PDB file of C-alpha atoms in Angstrom:
ATOM      1  CA  UNK A  23      -6.763   9.567  93.714  1.00  0.00           C
ATOM      2  CA  UNK A  24      -6.108   6.010  95.725  1.00  0.00           C
ATOM      3  CA  UNK A  25      -5.341   5.843  98.956  1.00  0.00           C
ATOM      4  CA  UNK A  26      -1.761   4.191 100.306  1.00  0.00           C
ATOM      5  CA  UNK A  27      -2.827   0.845 101.763  1.00  0.00           C
ATOM      6  CA  UNK A  28      -2.219   0.678 105.489  1.00  0.00           C
ATOM      7  CA  UNK A  29       0.775   0.011 107.541  1.00  0.00           C
ATOM      8  CA  UNK A  30       0.991  -3.567 108.427  1.00  0.00           C
ATOM      9  CA  UNK A  31       3.129  -5.595 110.890  1.00  0.00           C
ATOM     10  CA  UNK A  32       5.357  -8.047 108.670  1.00  0.00           C
ATOM     11  CA  UNK A  33       4.446 -12.178 108.791  1.00  0.00           C
ATOM     12  CA  UNK A  34       7.065 -14.149 110.543  1.00  0.00           C
ATOM     13  CA  UNK A  35       7.554 -15.937 107.004  1.00  0.00           C
ATOM     14  CA  UNK A  36       7.563 -12.555 105.039  1.00  0.00           C
ATOM     15  CA  UNK A  37      11.067 -10.596 104.330  1.00  0.00           C
ATOM     16  CA  UNK A  38      11.010  -7.124 104.001  1.00  0.00           C
ATOM     17  CA  UNK A  39      11.621  -5.821 100.751  1.00  0.00           C
ATOM     18  CA  UNK A  40      15.596  -5.016  99.677  1.00  0.00           C
ATOM     19  CA  UNK A  41      15.693  -1.425  99.305  1.00  0.00           C
ATOM     20  CA  UNK A  42      17.269  -0.633  95.273  1.00  0.00           C
ATOM     21  CA  UNK A  43      21.229   0.021  95.310  1.00  0.00           C
ATOM     22  CA  UNK A  44      22.177   3.388  95.628  1.00  0.00           C
ATOM     23  CA  UNK A  45      23.640   5.163  92.827  1.00  0.00           C
ATOM     24  CA  UNK A  46      27.393   6.401  92.453  1.00  0.00           C
ATOM     25  CA  UNK A  47      26.277  10.047  93.080  1.00  0.00           C
ATOM     26  CA  UNK A  48      24.043   9.379  96.001  1.00  0.00           C
ATOM     27  CA  UNK A  49      26.100   7.101  97.835  1.00  0.00           C
ATOM     28  CA  UNK A  50      29.003   9.839  97.356  1.00  0.00           C
ATOM     29  CA  UNK A  51      26.009  12.845  98.735  1.00  0.00           C
ATOM     30  CA  UNK A  52      24.687  10.548 101.851  1.00  0.00           C
ATOM     31  CA  UNK A  53      26.267   7.536 102.076  1.00  0.00           C
ATOM     32  CA  UNK A  54      28.671   5.323 104.058  1.00  0.00           C
ATOM     33  CA  UNK A  55      31.966   5.110 101.987  1.00  0.00           C
ATOM     34  CA  UNK A  56      31.498   1.616 101.792  1.00  0.00           C
ATOM     35  CA  UNK A  57      28.252   2.531 100.577  1.00  0.00           C
ATOM     36  CA  UNK A  58      30.330   4.461  97.844  1.00  0.00           C
ATOM     37  CA  UNK A  59      32.901   1.439  97.104  1.00  0.00           C
ATOM     38  CA  UNK A  60      29.977  -0.810  95.925  1.00  0.00           C
ATOM     39  CA  UNK A  61      28.228   1.853  94.082  1.00  0.00           C
ATOM     40  CA  UNK A  62      31.353   2.198  92.239  1.00  0.00           C
ATOM     41  CA  UNK A  63      31.752  -1.417  91.629  1.00  0.00           C
ATOM     42  CA  UNK A  64      28.260  -2.320  90.843  1.00  0.00           C
ATOM     43  CA  UNK A  65      28.510   0.670  87.958  1.00  0.00           C
ATOM     44  CA  UNK A  66      32.169  -1.362  86.912  1.00  0.00           C
ATOM     45  CA  UNK A  67      30.315  -4.319  86.548  1.00  0.00           C
ATOM     46  CA  UNK A  68      27.600  -2.599  84.292  1.00  0.00           C
ATOM     47  CA  UNK A  69      30.660  -1.924  82.174  1.00  0.00           C
ATOM     48  CA  UNK A  70      32.631  -5.271  81.913  1.00  0.00           C
ATOM     49  CA  UNK A  71      29.322  -6.525  81.451  1.00  0.00           C
ATOM     50  CA  UNK A  72      28.034  -4.482  78.385  1.00  0.00           C
ATOM     51  CA  UNK A  73      29.316  -5.622  74.901  1.00  0.00           C
ATOM     52  CA  UNK A  74      29.920  -2.173  73.850  1.00  0.00           C
ATOM     53  CA  UNK A  75      32.665  -1.254  76.260  1.00  0.00           C
ATOM     54  CA  UNK A  76      35.793  -0.729  74.424  1.00  0.00           C
ATOM     55  CA  UNK A  77      38.261  -3.484  74.391  1.00  0.00           C
ATOM     56  CA  UNK A  78      41.156  -1.228  75.598  1.00  0.00           C
ATOM     57  CA  UNK A  79      38.556  -0.088  78.687  1.00  0.00           C
ATOM     58  CA  UNK A  80      38.310  -3.860  79.740  1.00  0.00           C
ATOM     59  CA  UNK A  81      41.399  -4.228  81.468  1.00  0.00           C
ATOM     60  CA  UNK A  82      41.366  -0.923  83.522  1.00  0.00           C
ATOM     61  CA  UNK A  83      37.814  -1.294  84.763  1.00  0.00           C
ATOM     62  CA  UNK A  84      38.496  -5.418  85.602  1.00  0.00           C
ATOM     63  CA  UNK A  85      41.847  -4.301  87.599  1.00  0.00           C
ATOM     64  CA  UNK A  86      39.653  -1.366  89.312  1.00  0.00           C
ATOM     65  CA  UNK A  87      37.176  -3.805  90.093  1.00  0.00           C
ATOM     66  CA  UNK A  88      39.287  -5.975  92.015  1.00  0.00           C
ATOM     67  CA  UNK A  89      40.919  -3.152  93.809  1.00  0.00           C
ATOM     68  CA  UNK A  90      37.485  -2.156  95.001  1.00  0.00           C
ATOM     69  CA  UNK A  91      36.594  -5.379  96.135  1.00  0.00           C
ATOM     70  CA  UNK A  92      39.388  -5.348  98.239  1.00  0.00           C
ATOM     71  CA  UNK A  93      39.068  -2.099  99.798  1.00  0.00           C
ATOM     72  CA  UNK A  94      35.285  -3.226 100.659  1.00  0.00           C
ATOM     73  CA  UNK A  95      36.388  -6.298 102.864  1.00  0.00           C
ATOM     74  CA  UNK A  96      39.214  -4.257 104.154  1.00  0.00           C
ATOM     75  CA  UNK A  97      36.596  -1.786 105.562  1.00  0.00           C
ATOM     76  CA  UNK A  98      34.364  -4.786 106.265  1.00  0.00           C
ATOM     77  CA  UNK A  99      37.079  -6.153 108.162  1.00  0.00           C
ATOM     78  CA  UNK A 100      38.231  -2.798 110.045  1.00  0.00           C
ATOM     79  CA  UNK A 101      34.706  -2.528 111.157  1.00  0.00           C
ATOM     80  CA  UNK A 102      34.422  -6.477 112.695  1.00  0.00           C
ATOM     81  CA  UNK A 103      35.954  -6.585 115.730  1.00  0.00           C
ATOM     82  CA  UNK A 104      36.339 -10.297 115.739  1.00  0.00           C
ATOM     83  CA  UNK A 105      38.290 -10.222 112.303  1.00  0.00           C
ATOM     84  CA  UNK A 106      40.015  -7.413 113.340  1.00  0.00           C
ATOM     85  CA  UNK A 107      44.231  -6.709 113.070  1.00  0.00           C
ATOM     86  CA  UNK A 108      43.820  -3.782 115.163  1.00  0.00           C
ATOM     87  CA  UNK A 109      43.636  -4.908 119.061  1.00  0.00           C
ATOM     88  CA  UNK A 110      41.210  -2.686 121.468  1.00  0.00           C
ATOM     89  CA  UNK A 111      43.058  -1.890 123.993  1.00  0.00           C
ATOM     90  CA  UNK A 112      42.538   0.532 126.920  1.00  0.00           C
ATOM     91  CA  UNK A 113      44.581   3.676 127.378  1.00  0.00           C
ATOM     92  CA  UNK A 114      48.100   3.572 129.293  1.00  0.00           C
ATOM     93  CA  UNK A 115      48.974   6.641 132.017  1.00  0.00           C
ATOM     94  CA  UNK A 116      51.446   9.078 130.818  1.00  0.00           C
ATOM     95  CA  UNK A 117      54.637   9.021 132.369  1.00  0.00           C
ATOM     96  CA  UNK A 118      56.363  12.530 131.356  1.00  0.00           C
ATOM     97  CA  UNK A 119      59.790  11.311 132.927  1.00  0.00           C
ATOM     98  CA  UNK A 120      59.769   8.347 130.596  1.00  0.00           C
ATOM     99  CA  UNK A 121      62.509   8.983 127.345  1.00  0.00           C
TER     100      UNK A 121
END
């Protein structure tokens, strides 16, 4: 049985190997919301590129592809404090007499 290669440090000019993309099922079971959206977007893109995809399905697949892209962008913007439209503010003191 062959031995696994020993672990080593990555050289400065090397890049770490990319993980293969998650499947929709794997993303749904153990990924984040963005992982799931990206997996769905990849799956729809494959269907759109497939010449055997029925013409009647192309419009709905294209529309959903665009919607998923917008959802991913919205989640990424919401997670980024620099681009978020939600201002991080502190809590205010409760005034029980205000009405």
